[in-house]
CSV table of C-alpha atoms in Angstrom, one decimal:
chain,number,residue,atom,x,y,z
K,1,ARG,CA,-116.4,13.5,61.2
K,2,ALA,CA,-113.4,11.2,59.6
K,3,ALA,CA,-112.3,10.0,62.9
K,4,PHE,CA,-115.8,9.0,63.6
K,5,ILE,CA,-116.3,7.0,60.5
K,6,GLN,CA,-112.7,5.7,61.0
K,7,SER,CA,-113.8,4.3,64.4
K,8,MET,CA,-116.9,2.6,63.1
K,9,VAL,CA,-114.8,0.8,60.4
K,10,GLU,CA,-112.3,-0.3,63.1
K,11,ARG,CA,-115.0,-1.6,65.4
K,12,LEU,CA,-116.7,-3.6,62.5
K,13,ALA,CA,-113.2,-5.0,61.6
K,14,GLY,CA,-112.4,-5.8,65.0
K,15,ARG,CA,-116.1,-7.5,65.3
K,16,LEU,CA,-115.5,-9.5,62.3
K,17,GLU,CA,-112.0,-10.8,63.8
K,18,GLU,CA,-114.2,-12.2,66.6
K,19,ASN,CA,-116.7,-13.7,64.5
K,20,PRO,CA,-115.7,-14.2,61.0
K,21,ASP,CA,-118.4,-16.1,59.9
K,22,ASP,CA,-120.5,-13.1,58.9
K,23,PRO,CA,-120.5,-12.8,55.0
K,24,ALA,CA,-122.8,-9.4,55.0
K,25,GLY,CA,-120.3,-8.1,57.4
K,26,TRP,CA,-117.5,-8.4,55.4
K,27,LEU,CA,-119.2,-7.1,52.3
K,28,ARG,CA,-120.1,-4.0,54.7
K,29,LEU,CA,-116.4,-3.8,55.5
K,30,GLY,CA,-115.2,-3.9,52.1
K,31,ARG,CA,-117.6,-1.2,50.8
K,32,ALA,CA,-116.3,0.8,53.8
K,33,TYR,CA,-112.7,0.2,53.0
K,34,GLY,CA,-113.4,1.3,49.3
K,35,VAL,CA,-115.0,4.6,50.3
K,36,LEU,CA,-112.0,5.3,52.4
K,37,GLY,CA,-109.7,4.9,49.8
K,38,ARG,CA,-108.1,1.7,51.3
K,39,ALA,CA,-108.0,-0.6,48.0
K,40,ASP,CA,-106.2,-3.5,49.5
K,41,GLU,CA,-108.2,-3.8,52.7
K,42,ALA,CA,-111.4,-3.5,50.5
K,43,LYS,CA,-110.3,-6.3,48.4
K,44,ALA,CA,-109.3,-8.5,51.5
K,45,ALA,CA,-112.6,-8.0,53.1
K,46,LEU,CA,-114.6,-8.8,49.6
K,47,ASP,CA,-112.6,-11.8,49.2
K,48,LYS,CA,-113.6,-12.8,52.7
K,49,ALA,CA,-117.2,-11.9,52.0
K,50,GLU,CA,-117.1,-14.2,48.9
K,51,GLU,CA,-115.5,-16.9,50.8
K,52,THR,CA,-117.9,-17.0,53.6
K,53,ALA,CA,-120.9,-16.8,51.5
K,54,MET,CA,-119.8,-19.6,49.4
K,55,ALA,CA,-119.1,-21.8,52.6
K,56,ARG,CA,-122.5,-21.0,53.9
K,57,LEU,CA,-124.2,-22.2,50.5
K,58,GLU,CA,-122.3,-25.3,50.7
K,59,ASN,CA,-123.6,-26.0,54.1
K,60,GLY,CA,-127.2,-25.1,53.4
K,61,GLY,CA,-127.4,-21.6,54.5
K,62,ASP,CA,-130.1,-19.0,53.3
K,63,GLN,CA,-129.5,-19.1,49.6
K,64,ALA,CA,-131.2,-15.7,48.9
K,65,GLU,CA,-129.2,-13.8,51.6
K,66,MET,CA,-125.9,-15.4,50.4
K,67,GLN,CA,-126.6,-14.8,46.7
K,68,ALA,CA,-127.2,-11.0,47.9
K,69,VAL,CA,-123.9,-11.0,49.3
K,70,LEU,CA,-122.1,-12.5,46.1
K,71,ASN,CA,-124.0,-10.0,44.0
K,72,GLY,CA,-122.8,-7.2,46.4
K,73,VAL,CA,-119.1,-8.5,46.1
K,74,LYS,CA,-119.7,-8.5,42.3
K,75,ALA,CA,-120.9,-5.1,41.9
K,76,LEU,CA,-118.2,-3.6,44.1
K,77,ARG,CA,-115.6,-5.4,42.1
K,78,GLY,CA,-117.3,-4.0,39.0
K,79,GLN,CA,-118.1,-7.5,37.5
């Protein structure tokens, strides 16, 4: 089971490397890394989620969707 979960996380990470403009994807990856106890990778993914969500907001992206991502980042960071 652990190997299956690990492979799912790695597939998501690979997909985000190819298409990094996915704030919700980065949030999911950050959450997954956190569950796996990979704190440094979780922090990096959450930073990327925040960065891409803010960029989308600045470029007229869906405000409610990006605010949900930002709220998720804050929740995972314990803010």
